[in-house]
PDB file of C-alpha atoms and ligand atoms in Angstrom:
ATOM      1  CA  MET A   1      18.721  28.340  33.049  1.00  0.00           C
ATOM      2  CA  GLN A   2      21.562  29.987  34.958  1.00  0.00           C
ATOM      3  CA  SER A   3      22.382  33.583  34.115  1.00  0.00           C
ATOM      4  CA  LEU A   4      25.975  34.613  33.399  1.00  0.00           C
ATOM      5  CA  ASP A   5      27.828  36.024  36.420  1.00  0.00           C
ATOM      6  CA  ALA A   6      29.207  39.303  35.107  1.00  0.00           C
ATOM      7  CA  ASN A   7      30.703  40.209  38.500  1.00  0.00           C
ATOM      8  CA  LEU A   8      32.792  37.051  38.483  1.00  0.00           C
ATOM      9  CA  LEU A   9      34.040  37.962  35.012  1.00  0.00           C
ATOM     10  CA  ARG A  10      34.844  41.508  36.180  1.00  0.00           C
ATOM     11  CA  LYS A  11      36.915  40.033  39.037  1.00  0.00           C
ATOM     12  CA  ALA A  12      38.696  37.682  36.654  1.00  0.00           C
ATOM     13  CA  PHE A  13      39.408  40.441  34.100  1.00  0.00           C
ATOM     14  CA  PRO A  14      39.689  43.600  36.234  1.00  0.00           C
ATOM     15  CA  SER A  15      41.198  45.812  33.519  1.00  0.00           C
ATOM     16  CA  ARG A  16      38.203  45.363  31.195  1.00  0.00           C
ATOM     17  CA  ALA A  17      34.853  47.045  31.052  1.00  0.00           C
ATOM     18  CA  ILE A  18      32.279  44.244  30.944  1.00  0.00           C
ATOM     19  CA  GLU A  19      28.634  45.040  30.184  1.00  0.00           C
ATOM     20  CA  HIS A  20      25.979  42.373  30.607  1.00  0.00           C
ATOM     21  CA  TYR A  21      22.445  42.687  29.232  1.00  0.00           C
ATOM     22  CA  ASN A  22      19.485  40.410  29.743  1.00  0.00           C
ATOM     23  CA  THR A  23      17.925  41.348  26.427  1.00  0.00           C
ATOM     24  CA  ILE A  24      19.468  43.510  23.756  1.00  0.00           C
ATOM     25  CA  ASP A  25      18.976  43.903  20.022  1.00  0.00           C
ATOM     26  CA  SER A  26      22.604  43.079  19.214  1.00  0.00           C
ATOM     27  CA  THR A  27      25.849  43.190  21.200  1.00  0.00           C
ATOM     28  CA  MET A  28      27.479  44.533  17.988  1.00  0.00           C
ATOM     29  CA  ARG A  29      25.426  47.705  18.181  1.00  0.00           C
ATOM     30  CA  ALA A  30      26.022  48.086  21.919  1.00  0.00           C
ATOM     31  CA  ALA A  31      29.801  47.772  21.390  1.00  0.00           C
ATOM     32  CA  ALA A  32      29.958  50.654  18.905  1.00  0.00           C
ATOM     33  CA  GLY A  33      31.715  53.651  20.468  1.00  0.00           C
ATOM     34  CA  ARG A  34      32.960  51.722  23.527  1.00  0.00           C
ATOM     35  CA  ALA A  35      36.617  51.744  24.668  1.00  0.00           C
ATOM     36  CA  LEU A  36      39.157  49.204  23.408  1.00  0.00           C
ATOM     37  CA  GLY A  37      38.905  45.946  25.335  1.00  0.00           C
ATOM     38  CA  THR A  38      35.256  46.399  26.330  1.00  0.00           C
ATOM     39  CA  VAL A  39      33.255  43.168  26.379  1.00  0.00           C
ATOM     40  CA  ILE A  40      29.505  43.229  25.780  1.00  0.00           C
ATOM     41  CA  LEU A  41      27.530  40.132  26.732  1.00  0.00           C
ATOM     42  CA  ALA A  42      23.861  39.313  26.413  1.00  0.00           C
ATOM     43  CA  GLU A  43      21.616  36.512  27.595  1.00  0.00           C
ATOM     44  CA  GLN A  44      19.417  37.035  24.553  1.00  0.00           C
ATOM     45  CA  GLN A  45      19.505  39.091  21.353  1.00  0.00           C
ATOM     46  CA  THR A  46      16.360  40.185  19.578  1.00  0.00           C
ATOM     47  CA  ALA A  47      18.208  41.182  16.385  1.00  0.00           C
ATOM     48  CA  GLY A  48      21.403  39.097  16.503  1.00  0.00           C
ATOM     49  CA  GLN A  49      23.491  39.778  13.401  1.00  0.00           C
ATOM     50  CA  GLY A  50      25.188  37.117  11.289  1.00  0.00           C
ATOM     51  CA  ARG A  51      27.444  37.526   8.284  1.00  0.00           C
ATOM     52  CA  TYR A  52      26.060  38.646   4.912  1.00  0.00           C
ATOM     53  CA  GLY A  53      23.131  40.412   6.571  1.00  0.00           C
ATOM     54  CA  ARG A  54      21.756  37.181   7.977  1.00  0.00           C
ATOM     55  CA  SER A  55      20.339  37.002  11.484  1.00  0.00           C
ATOM     56  CA  TRP A  56      21.903  35.027  14.335  1.00  0.00           C
ATOM     57  CA  HIS A  57      19.540  32.824  16.306  1.00  0.00           C
ATOM     58  CA  SER A  58      20.032  34.017  19.910  1.00  0.00           C
ATOM     59  CA  GLU A  59      17.771  32.021  22.221  1.00  0.00           C
ATOM     60  CA  ALA A  60      17.675  33.279  25.824  1.00  0.00           C
ATOM     61  CA  GLY A  61      20.161  31.798  28.277  1.00  0.00           C
ATOM     62  CA  SER A  62      21.415  29.097  25.920  1.00  0.00           C
ATOM     63  CA  GLY A  63      24.267  30.582  23.977  1.00  0.00           C
ATOM     64  CA  ILE A  64      27.207  32.922  24.321  1.00  0.00           C
ATOM     65  CA  TYR A  65      26.546  36.233  22.576  1.00  0.00           C
ATOM     66  CA  LEU A  66      29.593  38.432  22.947  1.00  0.00           C
ATOM     67  CA  SER A  67      31.152  41.437  21.256  1.00  0.00           C
ATOM     68  CA  ILE A  68      34.603  42.735  22.081  1.00  0.00           C
ATOM     69  CA  VAL A  69      36.194  46.006  21.003  1.00  0.00           C
ATOM     70  CA  LEU A  70      39.583  45.397  19.385  1.00  0.00           C
ATOM     71  CA  ARG A  71      42.277  47.114  17.384  1.00  0.00           C
ATOM     72  CA  PRO A  72      41.776  46.255  13.701  1.00  0.00           C
ATOM     73  CA  ALA A  73      44.170  43.623  12.350  1.00  0.00           C
ATOM     74  CA  ARG A  74      44.496  42.003   8.936  1.00  0.00           C
ATOM     75  CA  LEU A  75      43.720  38.407   9.930  1.00  0.00           C
ATOM     76  CA  LEU A  76      41.413  39.239  12.829  1.00  0.00           C
ATOM     77  CA  THR A  77      38.494  37.087  11.679  1.00  0.00           C
ATOM     78  CA  MET A  78      40.763  34.039  11.371  1.00  0.00           C
ATOM     79  CA  ALA A  79      42.361  34.819  14.748  1.00  0.00           C
ATOM     80  CA  LEU A  80      38.923  34.971  16.393  1.00  0.00           C
ATOM     81  CA  GLY A  81      37.905  31.697  14.761  1.00  0.00           C
ATOM     82  CA  LEU A  82      41.060  30.032  16.101  1.00  0.00           C
ATOM     83  CA  ALA A  83      40.460  31.508  19.573  1.00  0.00           C
ATOM     84  CA  THR A  84      36.871  30.256  19.602  1.00  0.00           C
ATOM     85  CA  ALA A  85      37.713  26.745  18.368  1.00  0.00           C
ATOM     86  CA  GLU A  86      40.572  26.401  20.845  1.00  0.00           C
ATOM     87  CA  THR A  87      38.379  27.659  23.691  1.00  0.00           C
ATOM     88  CA  ILE A  88      35.614  25.176  22.931  1.00  0.00           C
ATOM     89  CA  THR A  89      38.119  22.333  22.933  1.00  0.00           C
ATOM     90  CA  SER A  90      39.887  23.436  26.113  1.00  0.00           C
ATOM     91  CA  ALA A  91      36.665  24.130  28.049  1.00  0.00           C
ATOM     92  CA  THR A  92      34.580  21.159  26.851  1.00  0.00           C
ATOM     93  CA  GLY A  93      36.919  18.604  25.280  1.00  0.00           C
ATOM     94  CA  ILE A  94      34.976  18.836  21.993  1.00  0.00           C
ATOM     95  CA  VAL A  95      37.276  19.055  18.996  1.00  0.00           C
ATOM     96  CA  CYS A  96      36.117  21.549  16.364  1.00  0.00           C
ATOM     97  CA  ASP A  97      36.889  22.151  12.728  1.00  0.00           C
ATOM     98  CA  LEU A  98      37.148  25.598  11.131  1.00  0.00           C
ATOM     99  CA  ARG A  99      35.354  26.201   7.864  1.00  0.00           C
ATOM    100  CA  TRP A 100      37.357  29.001   6.271  1.00  0.00           C
ATOM    101  CA  PRO A 101      37.419  31.782   7.230  1.00  0.00           C
ATOM    102  CA  ASN A 102      35.803  31.468  10.650  1.00  0.00           C
ATOM    103  CA  ASP A 103      32.803  29.149  10.988  1.00  0.00           C
ATOM    104  CA  VAL A 104      33.381  26.803  13.889  1.00  0.00           C
ATOM    105  CA  MET A 105      32.027  23.358  13.038  1.00  0.00           C
ATOM    106  CA  VAL A 106      31.264  20.238  15.066  1.00  0.00           C
ATOM    107  CA  GLY A 107      30.126  17.045  13.383  1.00  0.00           C
ATOM    108  CA  GLY A 108      29.723  18.935  10.081  1.00  0.00           C
ATOM    109  CA  ARG A 109      27.349  21.550  11.547  1.00  0.00           C
ATOM    110  CA  LYS A 110      28.007  25.088  12.664  1.00  0.00           C
ATOM    111  CA  VAL A 111      28.397  25.526  16.412  1.00  0.00           C
ATOM    112  CA  ALA A 112      29.831  29.054  16.487  1.00  0.00           C
ATOM    113  CA  GLY A 113      30.154  32.045  14.200  1.00  0.00           C
ATOM    114  CA  ILE A 114      32.301  35.156  14.084  1.00  0.00           C
ATOM    115  CA  LEU A 115      31.402  38.575  12.752  1.00  0.00           C
ATOM    116  CA  VAL A 116      33.943  41.402  12.533  1.00  0.00           C
ATOM    117  CA  GLN A 117      32.778  44.955  11.864  1.00  0.00           C
ATOM    118  CA  LEU A 118      35.011  47.986  11.454  1.00  0.00           C
ATOM    119  CA  SER A 119      33.829  51.376  12.592  1.00  0.00           C
ATOM    120  CA  ASP A 120      35.680  54.614  13.377  1.00  0.00           C
ATOM    121  CA  GLY A 121      39.114  52.952  13.372  1.00  0.00           C
ATOM    122  CA  ILE A 122      38.197  50.152  15.756  1.00  0.00           C
ATOM    123  CA  ALA A 123      37.090  46.581  15.164  1.00  0.00           C
ATOM    124  CA  ILE A 124      34.143  44.957  16.879  1.00  0.00           C
ATOM    125  CA  GLY A 125      34.578  41.209  17.098  1.00  0.00           C
ATOM    126  CA  GLY A 126      31.282  39.382  17.555  1.00  0.00           C
ATOM    127  CA  ILE A 127      31.297  35.765  18.691  1.00  0.00           C
ATOM    128  CA  GLY A 128      28.211  33.597  18.944  1.00  0.00           C
ATOM    129  CA  ILE A 129      28.545  30.093  20.403  1.00  0.00           C
ATOM    130  CA  ASN A 130      25.647  27.629  20.507  1.00  0.00           C
ATOM    131  CA  VAL A 131      26.132  26.069  23.927  1.00  0.00           C
ATOM    132  CA  ASN A 132      22.964  24.647  25.482  1.00  0.00           C
ATOM    133  CA  GLN A 133      20.294  24.927  22.774  1.00  0.00           C
ATOM    134  CA  SER A 134      18.321  21.689  22.618  1.00  0.00           C
ATOM    135  CA  ALA A 135      16.880  22.358  19.157  1.00  0.00           C
ATOM    136  CA  PHE A 136      16.959  24.918  16.347  1.00  0.00           C
ATOM    137  CA  PRO A 137      14.247  26.350  14.115  1.00  0.00           C
ATOM    138  CA  ARG A 138      13.452  24.125  11.154  1.00  0.00           C
ATOM    139  CA  GLU A 139      15.413  26.236   8.640  1.00  0.00           C
ATOM    140  CA  LEU A 140      18.602  25.895  10.734  1.00  0.00           C
ATOM    141  CA  ALA A 141      18.181  22.342  11.946  1.00  0.00           C
ATOM    142  CA  GLN A 142      20.378  20.754   9.241  1.00  0.00           C
ATOM    143  CA  LEU A 143      23.034  23.474   9.403  1.00  0.00           C
ATOM    144  CA  ALA A 144      23.469  24.332  13.075  1.00  0.00           C
ATOM    145  CA  THR A 145      24.213  22.409  16.232  1.00  0.00           C
ATOM    146  CA  SER A 146      25.017  23.179  19.860  1.00  0.00           C
ATOM    147  CA  LEU A 147      27.628  21.741  22.182  1.00  0.00           C
ATOM    148  CA  ARG A 148      24.773  20.205  24.160  1.00  0.00           C
ATOM    149  CA  ILE A 149      23.191  18.519  21.130  1.00  0.00           C
ATOM    150  CA  HIS A 150      26.601  17.199  20.105  1.00  0.00           C
ATOM    151  CA  ALA A 151      27.666  15.881  23.517  1.00  0.00           C
ATOM    152  CA  GLY A 152      24.277  14.987  24.987  1.00  0.00           C
ATOM    153  CA  HIS A 153      24.690  17.130  28.087  1.00  0.00           C
ATOM    154  CA  GLU A 154      24.835  20.805  29.086  1.00  0.00           C
ATOM    155  CA  PHE A 155      27.959  22.887  29.522  1.00  0.00           C
ATOM    156  CA  SER A 156      28.775  25.888  31.714  1.00  0.00           C
ATOM    157  CA  ARG A 157      28.711  29.082  29.654  1.00  0.00           C
ATOM    158  CA  MET A 158      30.861  30.709  32.347  1.00  0.00           C
ATOM    159  CA  ASP A 159      33.644  28.132  31.951  1.00  0.00           C
ATOM    160  CA  ILE A 160      33.670  28.788  28.217  1.00  0.00           C
ATOM    161  CA  LEU A 161      33.647  32.586  28.659  1.00  0.00           C
ATOM    162  CA  GLN A 162      36.465  32.502  31.183  1.00  0.00           C
ATOM    163  CA  ALA A 163      38.604  30.683  28.641  1.00  0.00           C
ATOM    164  CA  LEU A 164      37.375  32.693  25.638  1.00  0.00           C
ATOM    165  CA  ILE A 165      38.328  36.206  26.774  1.00  0.00           C
ATOM    166  CA  PRO A 166      42.047  35.424  27.309  1.00  0.00           C
ATOM    167  CA  ALA A 167      42.130  33.276  24.145  1.00  0.00           C
ATOM    168  CA  VAL A 168      40.860  36.224  22.074  1.00  0.00           C
ATOM    169  CA  GLU A 169      43.617  38.353  23.588  1.00  0.00           C
ATOM    170  CA  ARG A 170      46.296  35.737  22.876  1.00  0.00           C
ATOM    171  CA  PHE A 171      45.308  35.060  19.261  1.00  0.00           C
ATOM    172  CA  ARG A 172      44.766  38.707  18.353  1.00  0.00           C
ATOM    173  CA  GLU A 173      48.315  39.494  19.497  1.00  0.00           C
ATOM    174  CA  MET A 174      49.823  36.780  17.290  1.00  0.00           C
ATOM    175  CA  PRO A 175      51.732  37.812  14.190  1.00  0.00           C
ATOM    176  CA  ASP A 176      50.176  37.007  10.811  1.00  0.00           C
ATOM    177  CA  ASP A 177      52.646  34.198  10.096  1.00  0.00           C
ATOM    178  CA  ALA A 178      51.563  32.389  13.277  1.00  0.00           C
ATOM    179  CA  ILE A 179      47.876  32.677  12.333  1.00  0.00           C
ATOM    180  CA  LEU A 180      48.653  31.445   8.809  1.00  0.00           C
ATOM    181  CA  ARG A 181      50.532  28.463  10.267  1.00  0.00           C
ATOM    182  CA  LEU A 182      47.964  27.564  12.936  1.00  0.00           C
ATOM    183  CA  PHE A 183      44.861  27.950  10.795  1.00  0.00           C
ATOM    184  CA  PRO A 184      45.515  25.061   8.393  1.00  0.00           C
ATOM    185  CA  GLU A 185      46.346  22.846  11.382  1.00  0.00           C
ATOM    186  CA  ALA A 186      42.903  23.598  12.840  1.00  0.00           C
ATOM    187  CA  SER A 187      40.920  23.554   9.597  1.00  0.00           C
ATOM    188  CA  SER A 188      40.234  20.597   7.308  1.00  0.00           C
ATOM    189  CA  TYR A 189      38.910  23.101   4.768  1.00  0.00           C
ATOM    190  CA  THR A 190      42.167  24.753   3.774  1.00  0.00           C
ATOM    191  CA  ARG A 191      43.647  21.988   1.627  1.00  0.00           C
ATOM    192  CA  GLY A 192      42.373  18.983  -0.306  1.00  0.00           C
ATOM    193  CA  ARG A 193      38.694  19.559   0.466  1.00  0.00           C
ATOM    194  CA  ARG A 194      36.107  19.559  -2.308  1.00  0.00           C
ATOM    195  CA  VAL A 195      33.987  22.658  -1.796  1.00  0.00           C
ATOM    196  CA  VAL A 196      31.297  24.764  -3.365  1.00  0.00           C
ATOM    197  CA  VAL A 197      31.703  28.531  -3.052  1.00  0.00           C
ATOM    198  CA  ASP A 198      29.146  31.276  -3.564  1.00  0.00           C
ATOM    199  CA  GLN A 199      30.799  34.023  -5.585  1.00  0.00           C
ATOM    200  CA  PRO A 200      29.264  37.337  -6.695  1.00  0.00           C
ATOM    201  CA  ASP A 201      28.965  36.004 -10.270  1.00  0.00           C
ATOM    202  CA  GLY A 202      27.780  32.478  -9.479  1.00  0.00           C
ATOM    203  CA  ILE A 203      28.867  29.287  -7.789  1.00  0.00           C
ATOM    204  CA  ILE A 204      32.218  27.598  -8.287  1.00  0.00           C
ATOM    205  CA  GLU A 205      33.234  24.084  -7.297  1.00  0.00           C
ATOM    206  CA  GLY A 206      36.750  22.814  -6.759  1.00  0.00           C
ATOM    207  CA  VAL A 207      39.320  21.507  -4.312  1.00  0.00           C
ATOM    208  CA  THR A 208      40.930  23.787  -1.729  1.00  0.00           C
ATOM    209  CA  ALA A 209      44.637  24.382  -2.283  1.00  0.00           C
ATOM    210  CA  GLY A 210      45.889  26.348   0.716  1.00  0.00           C
ATOM    211  CA  LEU A 211      45.919  29.950   1.902  1.00  0.00           C
ATOM    212  CA  THR A 212      47.707  32.955   0.444  1.00  0.00           C
ATOM    213  CA  ASP A 213      49.842  35.277   2.598  1.00  0.00           C
ATOM    214  CA  ALA A 214      46.794  37.518   2.883  1.00  0.00           C
ATOM    215  CA  GLY A 215      44.765  34.618   4.292  1.00  0.00           C
ATOM    216  CA  TYR A 216      42.650  34.125   1.146  1.00  0.00           C
ATOM    217  CA  LEU A 217      41.558  30.618   0.242  1.00  0.00           C
ATOM    218  CA  ARG A 218      42.774  29.128  -3.037  1.00  0.00           C
ATOM    219  CA  VAL A 219      40.246  26.875  -4.786  1.00  0.00           C
ATOM    220  CA  ARG A 220      41.381  24.813  -7.792  1.00  0.00           C
ATOM    221  CA  GLN A 221      38.582  24.018 -10.238  1.00  0.00           C
ATOM    222  CA  ASP A 222      38.584  20.823 -12.274  1.00  0.00           C
ATOM    223  CA  ASP A 223      39.854  22.695 -15.358  1.00  0.00           C
ATOM    224  CA  GLY A 224      42.973  23.707 -13.352  1.00  0.00           C
ATOM    225  CA  THR A 225      41.915  27.331 -12.828  1.00  0.00           C
ATOM    226  CA  ASP A 226      42.753  28.755  -9.397  1.00  0.00           C
ATOM    227  CA  THR A 227      40.315  31.199  -7.825  1.00  0.00           C
ATOM    228  CA  LEU A 228      41.153  33.204  -4.715  1.00  0.00           C
ATOM    229  CA  ILE A 229      38.257  33.395  -2.295  1.00  0.00           C
ATOM    230  CA  VAL A 230      38.379  36.618  -0.280  1.00  0.00           C
ATOM    231  CA  ALA A 231      35.177  36.231   1.704  1.00  0.00           C
ATOM    232  CA  GLY A 232      33.196  33.263   3.011  1.00  0.00           C
ATOM    233  CA  GLY A 233      30.380  31.349   1.377  1.00  0.00           C
ATOM    234  CA  VAL A 234      32.371  28.098   1.359  1.00  0.00           C
ATOM    235  CA  ARG A 235      30.668  24.775   2.026  1.00  0.00           C
ATOM    236  CA  ALA A 236      31.608  21.147   1.600  1.00  0.00           C
ATOM    237  CA  ALA A 237      30.545  19.869  -1.833  1.00  0.00           C
ATOM    238  CA  GLY A 238      27.580  17.527  -1.566  1.00  0.00           C
ATOM    239  CA  ALA A 239      26.614  18.836   1.881  1.00  0.00           C
TER     240      ALA A 239
HETATM  241  C1  BTN B 301      28.016  34.296  11.444  1.00  0.00           C
HETATM  242  O1  BTN B 301      27.110  34.566  10.645  1.00  0.00           O
HETATM  243  O2  BTN B 301      28.614  33.231  11.393  1.00  0.00           O
HETATM  244  C2  BTN B 301      28.413  35.305  12.480  1.00  0.00           C
HETATM  245  C3  BTN B 301      27.564  35.204  13.709  1.00  0.00           C
HETATM  246  C4  BTN B 301      27.975  36.169  14.799  1.00  0.00           C
HETATM  247  C5  BTN B 301      26.998  36.152  15.941  1.00  0.00           C
HETATM  248  C6  BTN B 301      27.462  36.978  17.100  1.00  0.00           C
HETATM  249  S1  BTN B 301      26.466  36.753  18.533  1.00  0.00           S
HETATM  250  C7  BTN B 301      27.283  38.066  19.304  1.00  0.00           C
HETATM  251  C8  BTN B 301      27.460  39.145  18.265  1.00  0.00           C
HETATM  252  N1  BTN B 301      26.260  39.965  18.199  1.00  0.00           N
HETATM  253  C9  BTN B 301      25.624  39.819  17.051  1.00  0.00           C
HETATM  254  O3  BTN B 301      24.575  40.405  16.754  1.00  0.00           O
HETATM  255  N2  BTN B 301      26.284  38.982  16.246  1.00  0.00           N
HETATM  256  C10 BTN B 301      27.493  38.474  16.885  1.00  0.00           C
END
């Protein structure tokens, strides 16, 4: 297992503070209170955070576990999903799908996840990418994959990181209309996909019918009712 070379990243991105930890509880916590643009990286997280209070499996030396301090923006989670999917494709050649709003999928399984937290007027964007894991715990095995499992060989985490940092910058600067145009092009989930969605008052099933101007997902149930989905919990029906 080769450790990340934080000095190389500092040379490549000289205007950024880049902190690199061998073991940390969560890069999200370490990013709190840091200056805009700061990147926190870890080889391993002992309390990696996922969405909805879940944990993020953060095996040592295998994945990318990164948090970046950003200015809050309305469609930031979608922008980070687009940046991550594009980076994976440009650095590895693997084409990804985006499960609205920001799960990065390969072969129907999740290969990367995004978590955005707001605190004290700044946003912390957390990105976890499964790069070289060779297996996952039993409870994740049907849901998660890594680039290595998908392709059958390892990838350089540094190559991915060197593409990811500028991609985050580029997508976060894009106006909302560009994000709303690019997202459906990158995501098979935004239109015509039969999905099941966990809602606070139960589960609904229907076919996706595009995004609203606010980036919400429209799901049309079989009785013709449209429901706007404002948070995640979307999965392919029958999966
Ligand atoms: C998800 O549930 O899909 C979001 C996963 C986000 C994981 C990343 S790993 C780097 C950063 N630090 C964390 O504790 N979580 C995010």
